[in-house]
mmCIF file of C-alpha atoms and ligand atoms in Angstrom:
data_model
loop_
_atom_site.group_PDB
_atom_site.id
_atom_site.type_symbol
_atom_site.label_atom_id
_atom_site.label_comp_id
_atom_site.label_asym_id
_atom_site.label_seq_id
_atom_site.Cartn_x
_atom_site.Cartn_y
_atom_site.Cartn_z
ATOM 1 C CA UNK A 217 0.087 -0.035 0.035
ATOM 2 C CA UNK A 218 1.139 3.436 -1.015
ATOM 3 C CA UNK A 219 2.368 5.442 2.047
ATOM 4 C CA UNK A 220 1.946 9.140 3.187
ATOM 5 C CA UNK A 221 3.267 11.377 5.809
ATOM 6 C CA UNK A 222 0.956 13.299 8.124
ATOM 7 C CA UNK A 223 2.748 16.347 9.365
ATOM 8 C CA UNK A 224 6.662 16.074 9.412
ATOM 9 C CA UNK A 225 7.141 12.428 10.496
ATOM 10 C CA UNK A 226 3.879 10.290 10.794
ATOM 11 C CA UNK A 227 4.242 7.732 8.130
ATOM 12 C CA UNK A 228 1.025 5.939 7.245
ATOM 13 C CA UNK A 229 -0.621 3.876 4.797
ATOM 14 C CA UNK A 230 -2.380 6.341 2.186
ATOM 15 C CA UNK A 231 -5.830 4.963 3.373
ATOM 16 C CA UNK A 232 -6.527 4.337 6.869
ATOM 17 C CA UNK A 233 -9.421 2.375 8.571
ATOM 18 C CA UNK A 234 -12.323 3.949 10.361
ATOM 19 C CA UNK A 235 -13.385 1.838 13.265
ATOM 20 C CA UNK A 236 -16.390 3.621 14.718
ATOM 21 C CA UNK A 237 -18.985 1.788 12.929
ATOM 22 C CA UNK A 238 -17.655 -1.411 14.338
ATOM 23 C CA UNK A 239 -18.913 -0.446 17.767
ATOM 24 C CA UNK A 240 -21.966 1.881 17.135
ATOM 25 C CA UNK A 241 -23.464 4.850 15.264
ATOM 26 C CA UNK A 242 -24.401 2.545 12.144
ATOM 27 C CA UNK A 243 -26.243 -0.085 13.481
ATOM 28 C CA UNK A 244 -25.486 -3.481 15.314
ATOM 29 C CA UNK A 245 -22.037 -4.779 16.159
ATOM 30 C CA UNK A 246 -20.259 -8.237 15.542
ATOM 31 C CA UNK A 247 -16.955 -8.153 17.293
ATOM 32 C CA UNK A 248 -16.018 -11.514 15.611
ATOM 33 C CA UNK A 249 -16.486 -10.176 12.297
ATOM 34 C CA UNK A 250 -15.009 -6.925 13.239
ATOM 35 C CA UNK A 251 -11.923 -8.597 14.572
ATOM 36 C CA UNK A 252 -11.363 -10.438 11.298
ATOM 37 C CA UNK A 253 -11.780 -7.208 9.389
ATOM 38 C CA UNK A 254 -9.222 -5.553 11.504
ATOM 39 C CA UNK A 255 -6.740 -8.399 10.836
ATOM 40 C CA UNK A 256 -7.501 -8.303 6.955
ATOM 41 C CA UNK A 257 -6.958 -4.586 6.912
ATOM 42 C CA UNK A 258 -3.501 -4.891 8.611
ATOM 43 C CA UNK A 259 -2.852 -7.689 5.998
ATOM 44 C CA UNK A 260 -3.651 -5.697 3.189
ATOM 45 C CA UNK A 261 -1.268 -2.940 4.381
ATOM 46 C CA UNK A 262 -3.342 -0.568 6.113
ATOM 47 C CA UNK A 263 -1.551 0.595 9.221
ATOM 48 C CA UNK A 264 -3.547 3.648 10.436
ATOM 49 C CA UNK A 265 -6.595 2.762 12.612
ATOM 50 C CA UNK A 266 -8.956 5.388 13.743
ATOM 51 C CA UNK A 267 -10.999 5.304 16.990
ATOM 52 C CA UNK A 268 -12.137 7.543 19.902
ATOM 53 C CA UNK A 269 -12.677 6.990 23.466
ATOM 54 C CA UNK A 270 -16.347 8.027 22.840
ATOM 55 C CA UNK A 271 -16.990 5.275 20.143
ATOM 56 C CA UNK A 272 -18.989 2.718 22.308
ATOM 57 C CA UNK A 273 -17.888 4.198 24.964
ATOM 58 C CA UNK A 274 -15.541 2.620 25.282
ATOM 59 C CA UNK A 275 -16.048 -0.406 23.168
ATOM 60 C CA UNK A 276 -14.208 0.523 20.247
ATOM 61 C CA UNK A 277 -10.830 1.071 21.787
ATOM 62 C CA UNK A 278 -11.468 -2.244 23.826
ATOM 63 C CA UNK A 279 -11.956 -3.943 20.450
ATOM 64 C CA UNK A 280 -8.676 -2.426 18.936
ATOM 65 C CA UNK A 281 -7.084 -3.303 22.132
ATOM 66 C CA UNK A 282 -8.055 -7.207 21.338
ATOM 67 C CA UNK A 283 -6.711 -6.734 18.119
ATOM 68 C CA UNK A 284 -3.489 -5.368 19.039
ATOM 69 C CA UNK A 285 -2.975 -8.267 21.517
ATOM 70 C CA UNK A 286 -3.228 -10.686 18.697
ATOM 71 C CA UNK A 287 -1.504 -8.962 16.094
ATOM 72 C CA UNK A 288 2.141 -8.313 15.276
ATOM 73 C CA UNK A 289 1.280 -5.833 12.382
ATOM 74 C CA UNK A 290 2.867 -2.365 12.830
ATOM 75 C CA UNK A 291 -0.398 -0.566 12.972
ATOM 76 C CA UNK A 292 -0.455 3.090 14.358
ATOM 77 C CA UNK A 293 -3.607 3.941 16.308
ATOM 78 C CA UNK A 294 -5.036 7.347 16.428
ATOM 79 C CA UNK A 295 -7.717 7.975 19.152
ATOM 80 C CA UNK A 296 -9.588 11.061 20.558
ATOM 81 C CA UNK A 297 -10.569 12.720 23.684
ATOM 82 C CA UNK A 298 -12.725 15.554 24.619
ATOM 83 C CA UNK A 299 -16.353 14.338 23.882
ATOM 84 C CA UNK A 300 -17.978 13.130 27.010
ATOM 85 C CA UNK A 301 -21.022 10.846 26.667
ATOM 86 C CA UNK A 302 -22.673 7.787 27.940
ATOM 87 C CA UNK A 303 -23.551 4.453 26.022
ATOM 88 C CA UNK A 304 -26.471 4.595 23.922
ATOM 89 C CA UNK A 305 -26.940 8.180 24.322
ATOM 90 C CA UNK A 306 -25.640 10.375 21.550
ATOM 91 C CA UNK A 307 -26.013 13.683 23.617
ATOM 92 C CA UNK A 308 -22.669 14.954 24.949
ATOM 93 C CA UNK A 309 -20.537 17.489 26.582
ATOM 94 C CA UNK A 310 -17.010 18.682 25.972
ATOM 95 C CA UNK A 311 -14.032 18.858 28.272
ATOM 96 C CA UNK A 312 -10.437 19.863 26.899
ATOM 97 C CA UNK A 313 -8.866 20.395 30.284
ATOM 98 C CA UNK A 314 -5.590 19.180 30.588
ATOM 99 C CA UNK A 315 -6.343 17.137 33.678
ATOM 100 C CA UNK A 316 -9.370 15.557 31.848
ATOM 101 C CA UNK A 317 -6.943 14.997 28.846
ATOM 102 C CA UNK A 318 -4.418 13.183 30.992
ATOM 103 C CA UNK A 319 -7.147 10.879 32.604
ATOM 104 C CA UNK A 320 -8.678 10.178 29.376
ATOM 105 C CA UNK A 321 -5.279 9.463 28.033
ATOM 106 C CA UNK A 322 -4.723 6.940 30.781
ATOM 107 C CA UNK A 323 -8.060 5.173 30.152
ATOM 108 C CA UNK A 324 -7.239 4.937 26.295
ATOM 109 C CA UNK A 325 -3.743 3.613 26.952
ATOM 110 C CA UNK A 326 -5.210 0.728 29.141
ATOM 111 C CA UNK A 327 -7.929 -0.128 26.995
ATOM 112 C CA UNK A 328 -5.708 -0.151 23.980
ATOM 113 C CA UNK A 329 -3.084 -1.968 25.944
ATOM 114 C CA UNK A 330 -0.221 0.112 24.501
ATOM 115 C CA UNK A 331 2.305 2.323 26.128
ATOM 116 C CA UNK A 332 1.947 5.061 23.630
ATOM 117 C CA UNK A 333 -0.817 6.479 21.463
ATOM 118 C CA UNK A 334 0.378 7.212 18.222
ATOM 119 C CA UNK A 335 -1.774 10.152 17.412
ATOM 120 C CA UNK A 336 -3.859 11.918 20.226
ATOM 121 C CA UNK A 337 -6.636 14.097 18.653
ATOM 122 C CA UNK A 338 -8.706 16.768 20.449
ATOM 123 C CA UNK A 339 -12.030 15.336 19.266
ATOM 124 C CA UNK A 340 -13.945 18.600 19.557
ATOM 125 C CA UNK A 341 -12.570 21.978 20.831
ATOM 126 C CA UNK A 342 -14.602 23.466 23.735
ATOM 127 C CA UNK A 343 -14.766 27.162 22.863
ATOM 128 C CA UNK A 344 -14.606 28.454 26.314
ATOM 129 C CA UNK A 345 -11.455 26.466 27.293
ATOM 130 C CA UNK A 346 -8.264 28.160 25.925
ATOM 131 C CA UNK A 347 -6.630 25.926 23.118
ATOM 132 C CA UNK A 348 -3.248 26.888 24.400
ATOM 133 C CA UNK A 349 -3.820 25.105 27.905
ATOM 134 C CA UNK A 350 -5.120 22.154 26.247
ATOM 135 C CA UNK A 351 -1.892 22.002 24.105
ATOM 136 C CA UNK A 352 0.400 22.652 27.123
ATOM 137 C CA UNK A 353 -1.412 19.600 28.737
ATOM 138 C CA UNK A 354 -0.808 17.327 25.462
ATOM 139 C CA UNK A 355 2.795 18.536 25.058
ATOM 140 C CA UNK A 356 3.255 17.229 28.737
ATOM 141 C CA UNK A 357 1.833 13.854 27.652
ATOM 142 C CA UNK A 358 4.220 13.731 24.683
ATOM 143 C CA UNK A 359 7.321 14.629 26.960
ATOM 144 C CA UNK A 360 6.086 11.812 29.266
ATOM 145 C CA UNK A 361 5.858 9.319 26.205
ATOM 146 C CA UNK A 362 2.263 8.686 26.646
ATOM 147 C CA UNK A 363 1.289 10.023 23.284
ATOM 148 C CA UNK A 364 3.606 10.614 19.993
ATOM 149 C CA UNK A 365 1.821 13.166 18.098
ATOM 150 C CA UNK A 366 -1.013 15.743 18.359
ATOM 151 C CA UNK A 367 -4.220 16.099 16.323
ATOM 152 C CA UNK A 368 -7.110 18.493 16.374
ATOM 153 C CA UNK A 369 -10.648 17.530 14.859
ATOM 154 C CA UNK A 370 -13.031 20.061 13.323
ATOM 155 C CA UNK A 371 -10.972 23.189 14.282
ATOM 156 C CA UNK A 372 -11.126 26.545 12.599
ATOM 157 C CA UNK A 373 -7.897 27.821 11.019
ATOM 158 C CA UNK A 374 -7.443 30.370 13.950
ATOM 159 C CA UNK A 375 -7.583 27.741 16.656
ATOM 160 C CA UNK A 376 -4.973 25.648 14.502
ATOM 161 C CA UNK A 377 -2.655 28.491 14.240
ATOM 162 C CA UNK A 378 -2.787 29.150 17.885
ATOM 163 C CA UNK A 379 -2.472 25.543 18.867
ATOM 164 C CA UNK A 380 0.371 24.895 16.457
ATOM 165 C CA UNK A 381 2.345 27.917 18.127
ATOM 166 C CA UNK A 382 2.246 26.085 21.345
ATOM 167 C CA UNK A 383 3.176 22.659 19.914
ATOM 168 C CA UNK A 384 3.270 21.240 16.449
ATOM 169 C CA UNK A 385 0.025 19.632 15.147
ATOM 170 C CA UNK A 386 0.568 16.704 13.038
ATOM 171 C CA UNK A 387 -2.914 16.217 11.504
ATOM 172 C CA UNK A 388 -6.492 17.810 11.419
ATOM 173 C CA UNK A 389 -9.189 15.580 11.065
ATOM 174 C CA UNK A 390 -12.508 16.972 9.543
ATOM 175 C CA UNK A 391 -15.232 15.777 7.480
ATOM 176 C CA UNK A 392 -14.171 16.076 3.820
ATOM 177 C CA UNK A 393 -15.670 14.363 0.736
ATOM 178 C CA UNK A 394 -17.323 15.060 -2.550
ATOM 179 C CA UNK A 395 -20.341 16.348 -0.909
ATOM 180 C CA UNK A 396 -18.456 18.199 2.043
ATOM 181 C CA UNK A 397 -16.101 20.685 0.545
ATOM 182 C CA UNK A 398 -15.883 23.261 3.207
ATOM 183 C CA UNK A 399 -12.367 22.327 4.367
ATOM 184 C CA UNK A 400 -10.931 23.652 0.792
ATOM 185 C CA UNK A 401 -11.851 27.352 1.843
ATOM 186 C CA UNK A 402 -9.759 27.820 4.834
ATOM 187 C CA UNK A 403 -8.551 24.975 6.969
ATOM 188 C CA UNK A 404 -6.889 22.790 4.188
ATOM 189 C CA UNK A 405 -4.866 25.897 2.906
ATOM 190 C CA UNK A 406 -3.961 26.669 6.632
ATOM 191 C CA UNK A 407 -2.835 22.982 7.240
ATOM 192 C CA UNK A 408 -0.622 23.310 4.011
ATOM 193 C CA UNK A 409 0.984 26.644 5.305
ATOM 194 C CA UNK A 410 1.857 25.063 8.518
ATOM 195 C CA UNK A 411 2.885 21.525 7.171
ATOM 196 C CA UNK A 412 -0.184 19.900 9.123
ATOM 197 C CA UNK A 413 -1.598 16.640 7.614
ATOM 198 C CA UNK A 414 -5.122 16.501 6.817
ATOM 199 C CA UNK A 415 -7.371 13.342 7.374
ATOM 200 C CA UNK A 416 -10.811 13.396 5.755
ATOM 201 C CA UNK A 417 -13.410 11.687 8.034
ATOM 202 C CA UNK A 418 -16.559 10.389 6.464
ATOM 203 C CA UNK A 419 -14.778 10.206 3.118
ATOM 204 C CA UNK A 420 -17.745 8.232 1.666
ATOM 205 C CA UNK A 421 -20.310 10.420 2.999
ATOM 206 C CA UNK A 422 -21.391 7.937 5.717
ATOM 207 C CA UNK A 423 -22.123 5.553 2.811
ATOM 208 C CA UNK A 424 -24.331 7.999 0.591
ATOM 209 C CA UNK A 425 -21.752 8.582 -1.853
ATOM 210 C CA UNK A 426 -21.376 4.686 -2.514
ATOM 211 C CA UNK A 427 -24.976 4.685 -3.787
ATOM 212 C CA UNK A 428 -26.263 3.169 -0.516
ATOM 213 C CA UNK A 429 -28.729 4.632 1.964
ATOM 214 C CA UNK A 430 -30.420 6.731 -0.805
ATOM 215 C CA UNK A 431 -34.059 6.198 0.839
ATOM 216 C CA UNK A 432 -33.139 7.315 4.501
ATOM 217 C CA UNK A 433 -34.424 3.788 5.877
ATOM 218 C CA UNK A 434 -31.919 3.073 8.784
ATOM 219 C CA UNK A 435 -31.958 0.439 11.312
ATOM 220 C CA UNK A 436 -33.069 1.351 14.878
ATOM 221 C CA UNK A 437 -30.619 3.738 16.490
ATOM 222 C CA UNK A 438 -28.558 4.338 13.380
ATOM 223 C CA UNK A 439 -27.149 7.895 14.090
ATOM 224 C CA UNK A 440 -27.448 8.899 10.495
ATOM 225 C CA UNK A 441 -31.280 9.108 10.863
ATOM 226 C CA UNK A 442 -30.856 12.254 13.053
ATOM 227 C CA UNK A 443 -28.614 14.052 10.473
ATOM 228 C CA UNK A 444 -30.301 16.853 8.363
ATOM 229 C CA UNK A 445 -28.513 15.580 5.157
ATOM 230 C CA UNK A 446 -30.021 12.123 5.506
ATOM 231 C CA UNK A 447 -33.835 13.394 5.799
ATOM 232 C CA UNK A 448 -35.868 12.099 2.984
ATOM 233 C CA UNK A 449 -36.103 15.628 1.138
ATOM 234 C CA UNK A 450 -32.466 16.163 1.371
ATOM 235 C CA UNK A 451 -31.600 12.697 0.003
ATOM 236 C CA UNK A 452 -33.831 13.371 -2.707
ATOM 237 C CA UNK A 453 -32.181 16.515 -3.522
ATOM 238 C CA UNK A 454 -28.721 15.042 -3.141
ATOM 239 C CA UNK A 455 -29.427 11.955 -5.305
ATOM 240 C CA UNK A 456 -27.988 13.680 -8.344
ATOM 241 C CA UNK A 457 -24.447 13.785 -6.631
ATOM 242 C CA UNK A 458 -24.505 9.798 -5.842
ATOM 243 C CA UNK A 459 -25.866 9.233 -9.491
ATOM 244 C CA UNK A 460 -23.019 11.414 -10.925
ATOM 245 C CA UNK A 461 -20.554 9.295 -8.925
ATOM 246 C CA UNK A 462 -22.066 6.080 -9.917
ATOM 247 C CA UNK A 463 -22.089 7.111 -13.475
ATOM 248 C CA UNK A 464 -18.529 7.957 -13.727
ATOM 249 C CA UNK A 465 -17.444 5.045 -11.688
ATOM 250 C CA UNK A 466 -19.299 2.387 -14.021
ATOM 251 C CA UNK A 467 -17.613 4.188 -17.050
ATOM 252 C CA UNK A 468 -14.308 3.686 -15.517
ATOM 253 C CA UNK A 469 -14.783 0.293 -14.302
ATOM 254 C CA UNK A 470 -14.393 1.057 -10.803
ATOM 255 C CA UNK A 471 -16.989 1.229 -7.873
ATOM 256 C CA UNK A 472 -18.183 4.434 -6.474
ATOM 257 C CA UNK A 473 -16.397 4.203 -3.231
ATOM 258 C CA UNK A 474 -12.957 3.987 -5.011
ATOM 259 C CA UNK A 475 -14.030 7.108 -7.196
ATOM 260 C CA UNK A 476 -14.719 9.100 -4.043
ATOM 261 C CA UNK A 477 -11.470 7.974 -2.259
ATOM 262 C CA UNK A 478 -9.397 8.426 -5.408
ATOM 263 C CA UNK A 479 -10.686 11.822 -5.826
ATOM 264 C CA UNK A 480 -9.732 12.663 -2.163
ATOM 265 C CA UNK A 481 -6.268 11.147 -2.621
ATOM 266 C CA UNK A 482 -5.945 13.275 -5.638
ATOM 267 C CA UNK A 483 -6.354 16.347 -3.558
ATOM 268 C CA UNK A 484 -2.560 15.993 -2.422
ATOM 269 C CA UNK A 485 -0.066 13.860 -0.851
ATOM 270 C CA UNK A 486 -0.842 15.340 2.538
ATOM 271 C CA UNK A 487 -4.202 13.724 2.717
ATOM 272 C CA UNK A 488 -5.148 10.326 4.174
ATOM 273 C CA UNK A 489 -8.675 9.252 4.199
ATOM 274 C CA UNK A 490 -10.194 6.960 6.715
ATOM 275 C CA UNK A 491 -13.047 5.081 5.266
ATOM 276 C CA UNK A 492 -15.096 3.189 7.668
ATOM 277 C CA UNK A 493 -16.393 -0.412 7.163
ATOM 278 C CA UNK A 494 -17.639 -3.518 9.104
ATOM 279 C CA UNK A 495 -17.202 -5.718 6.009
ATOM 280 C CA UNK A 496 -14.367 -7.432 4.348
ATOM 281 C CA UNK A 497 -15.782 -6.944 0.824
ATOM 282 C CA UNK A 498 -16.070 -3.228 1.378
ATOM 283 C CA UNK A 499 -12.570 -3.140 2.906
ATOM 284 C CA UNK A 500 -10.956 -4.698 -0.299
ATOM 285 C CA UNK A 501 -12.939 -2.378 -2.340
ATOM 286 C CA UNK A 502 -11.698 0.654 -0.504
ATOM 287 C CA UNK A 503 -8.132 -0.416 -0.311
ATOM 288 C CA UNK A 504 -7.952 -1.101 -4.199
ATOM 289 C CA UNK A 505 -8.743 2.710 -4.335
ATOM 290 C CA UNK A 506 -5.054 3.729 -3.681
ATOM 291 C CA UNK A 507 -4.406 2.295 -7.334
ATOM 292 C CA UNK A 508 -6.997 4.390 -8.902
ATOM 293 C CA UNK A 509 -5.900 7.598 -10.773
ATOM 294 C CA UNK A 510 -8.128 10.064 -12.055
ATOM 295 C CA UNK A 511 -7.109 11.904 -15.344
ATOM 296 C CA UNK A 512 -7.372 15.826 -15.485
ATOM 297 C CA UNK A 513 -10.678 15.362 -17.654
ATOM 298 C CA UNK A 514 -12.233 13.261 -15.192
ATOM 299 C CA UNK A 515 -11.392 15.726 -12.329
ATOM 300 C CA UNK A 516 -12.785 18.537 -14.032
ATOM 301 C CA UNK A 517 -15.837 16.558 -15.112
ATOM 302 C CA UNK A 518 -16.399 15.842 -11.347
ATOM 303 C CA UNK A 519 -15.902 19.473 -10.486
ATOM 304 C CA UNK A 520 -18.390 20.609 -13.169
ATOM 305 C CA UNK A 521 -20.767 17.965 -12.269
ATOM 306 C CA UNK A 522 -20.655 18.821 -8.503
ATOM 307 C CA UNK A 523 -21.081 22.680 -9.371
ATOM 308 C CA UNK A 524 -24.520 21.719 -10.837
ATOM 309 C CA UNK A 525 -25.605 19.813 -8.039
ATOM 310 C CA UNK A 526 -25.083 21.752 -4.685
ATOM 311 C CA UNK A 527 -25.480 19.635 -1.446
ATOM 312 C CA UNK A 528 -28.736 20.099 0.345
ATOM 313 C CA UNK A 529 -28.844 19.885 4.207
ATOM 314 C CA UNK A 530 -26.409 20.378 6.704
ATOM 315 C CA UNK A 531 -24.103 17.518 7.862
ATOM 316 C CA UNK A 532 -24.847 17.828 11.818
ATOM 317 C CA UNK A 533 -28.031 18.947 13.591
ATOM 318 C CA UNK A 534 -27.818 22.761 14.792
ATOM 319 C CA UNK A 535 -26.564 21.477 18.084
ATOM 320 C CA UNK A 536 -23.781 19.411 16.250
ATOM 321 C CA UNK A 537 -22.933 22.315 13.948
ATOM 322 C CA UNK A 538 -21.923 24.234 17.129
ATOM 323 C CA UNK A 539 -18.955 21.955 17.479
ATOM 324 C CA UNK A 540 -17.346 22.453 14.128
ATOM 325 C CA UNK A 541 -15.011 25.102 12.990
ATOM 326 C CA UNK A 542 -14.290 26.177 16.568
HETATM 327 N N1 NAP B 829 -13.622 13.168 14.015
HETATM 328 C C1 NAP B 829 -14.903 13.029 13.878
HETATM 329 O O1 NAP B 829 -15.683 13.980 14.390
HETATM 330 C C2 NAP B 829 -15.442 11.840 13.173
HETATM 331 C C3 NAP B 829 -16.775 11.769 12.862
HETATM 332 C C4 NAP B 829 -17.299 10.721 11.889
HETATM 333 C C5 NAP B 829 -16.192 9.640 11.761
HETATM 334 N N2 NAP B 829 -15.081 9.655 12.101
HETATM 335 C C6 NAP B 829 -14.027 8.637 11.773
HETATM 336 O O2 NAP B 829 -14.342 8.559 10.419
HETATM 337 C C7 NAP B 829 -14.369 7.182 10.118
HETATM 338 C C8 NAP B 829 -14.982 6.906 8.659
HETATM 339 O O3 NAP B 829 -16.064 7.760 8.639
HETATM 340 P P1 NAP B 829 -17.601 7.324 8.645
HETATM 341 O O4 NAP B 829 -17.461 5.628 8.934
HETATM 342 O O5 NAP B 829 -18.417 8.083 9.340
HETATM 343 O O6 NAP B 829 -18.087 7.354 7.014
HETATM 344 P P2 NAP B 829 -17.549 6.831 5.796
HETATM 345 O O7 NAP B 829 -16.388 6.162 5.829
HETATM 346 O O8 NAP B 829 -17.995 7.995 4.842
HETATM 347 O O9 NAP B 829 -18.717 5.642 5.560
HETATM 348 C C9 NAP B 829 -18.974 4.502 6.098
HETATM 349 C C10 NAP B 829 -20.185 3.777 5.432
HETATM 350 O O10 NAP B 829 -19.843 3.729 4.309
HETATM 351 C C11 NAP B 829 -20.182 2.266 4.130
HETATM 352 N N3 NAP B 829 -18.997 1.844 3.071
HETATM 353 C C12 NAP B 829 -17.723 1.544 3.428
HETATM 354 N N4 NAP B 829 -17.102 1.203 2.357
HETATM 355 C C13 NAP B 829 -17.832 0.949 1.466
HETATM 356 C C14 NAP B 829 -17.888 0.501 0.155
HETATM 357 N N5 NAP B 829 -16.538 0.081 -0.471
HETATM 358 N N6 NAP B 829 -19.042 0.407 -0.515
HETATM 359 C C15 NAP B 829 -20.160 0.719 -0.126
HETATM 360 N N7 NAP B 829 -20.410 0.983 1.194
HETATM 361 C C16 NAP B 829 -19.311 1.161 1.826
HETATM 362 C C17 NAP B 829 -20.101 1.571 5.299
HETATM 363 O O11 NAP B 829 -20.975 0.430 5.454
HETATM 364 P P3 NAP B 829 -20.304 -1.025 5.786
HETATM 365 O O12 NAP B 829 -19.640 -0.897 7.272
HETATM 366 O O13 NAP B 829 -21.380 -1.974 5.586
HETATM 367 O O14 NAP B 829 -19.198 -1.234 4.808
HETATM 368 C C18 NAP B 829 -20.731 2.715 6.341
HETATM 369 O O15 NAP B 829 -22.066 2.472 6.357
HETATM 370 C C19 NAP B 829 -15.025 6.707 11.042
HETATM 371 O O16 NAP B 829 -14.809 5.341 11.380
HETATM 372 C C20 NAP B 829 -14.361 7.314 12.402
HETATM 373 O O17 NAP B 829 -13.162 6.785 12.694
HETATM 374 C C21 NAP B 829 -14.433 10.867 12.784
#
C-alpha cells in the first residue's frame, strides 16, 4: 500500500481504517466479524486505525486493544478525547482541560493495551477553554511518552494556528468528501501553510456517496437518521450527486467508493482518508482505491458535475454544528 506522511514524520498507509461503525452509530455490532476485518486490513497494508474514547464508549478502543494483543502488525492507532457521553445516548458535553486529557489518555492507553498512543486528537474544541492550555497539557503527555503526536478535529484555522504555536500539530481531522467541500476554503490551506497533515473523515459521505442509503431507511438507533442531510427531502435533492459518482465510476470500471476515495487522494499527498467499514468486501474495495488514478478530464468533469449539484442539508443538527469550525 502506498504510504503518506502526516505532518513532518507520521508515516502511514495512504488509506486508513475508520473503526467507529464497528461499535455503534451505524447499526448493530459483531465483534468476531470486526476483528477479522481489522486483521484483514493489517494484512492488506493498512497501518492507520482511527478510533475515539467516545465510540461505544469505550467499546471501540477495547476492540482495537483486543486486535493489538493478537497481532504483530505495525499498526498506528489514532484515538481522541474531549467528547463526554454515555453509552446509547448521543447527547454529549465537551472537556478539553489538561487534567481531563491526562485521565482520558490513561484510560485509552489501558483499553488499547499500549504504552503510547501514536496520534492523540482533541475530538471537539470546547470554545470556552483556551486551546493553549489544552496543548500545554498534551505537550506534557508527549514529554512523558504517553502520546507521540497531536491532532485536532473540526478546528477553525485560527484555533489551529494558536494550537500549533504552542506545540506542532501533526494532523487535522475534519469531514471532507465529494459532498463536503468546506475544508477547501480555509482549514486545508492553513494546514498546508503549517505543514499539518489532513485526515478526511466520513470520506464516503457516511455511505451515501457509494450509492447506498438513498432512501433514508436506517436500522433502529442508526445515528444517520438524525442528520439533516439524511432526511428524505435532502436525500432526494442530493441523489444527483450519488448518481453522478455512480455513472462516472461505472464508465471507468471502478466502484463509486473507489471514485470518491481516489478523488480525495488526488487532492494532495498530505491527505489520508479513513473510510469506515465493518465488511471485508468493502474493505477490499476501499484498499484498491489507492491504485486508482483520475485523469485531468475526469477531475474537471467531477468539478463541473458537483457545481451543478449543490448539496442540500447540513451535515449535523444545529447542536452538532456548534462543535465544528471552532
Ligand atoms: N472526528 C470526527 O468527528 C469523526 C466523525 C465521524 C467519523 N469519524 C471517523 O471517520 C471514520 C470514517 O467515517 P464514517 O465511518 O463516518 O463514514 P464513511 O467512511 O464515509 O462511510 C461509512 C459507511 O460507508 C459504508 N461503506 C464503506 N465502504 C464501502 C464500500 N466500499 N462500498 C459501499 N459502502 C461502503 C459503510 O458500511 P459497511 O460497514 O457496511 O461497509 C458505512 O455505512 C469513522 O469510522 C471514524 O473513525 C470521525
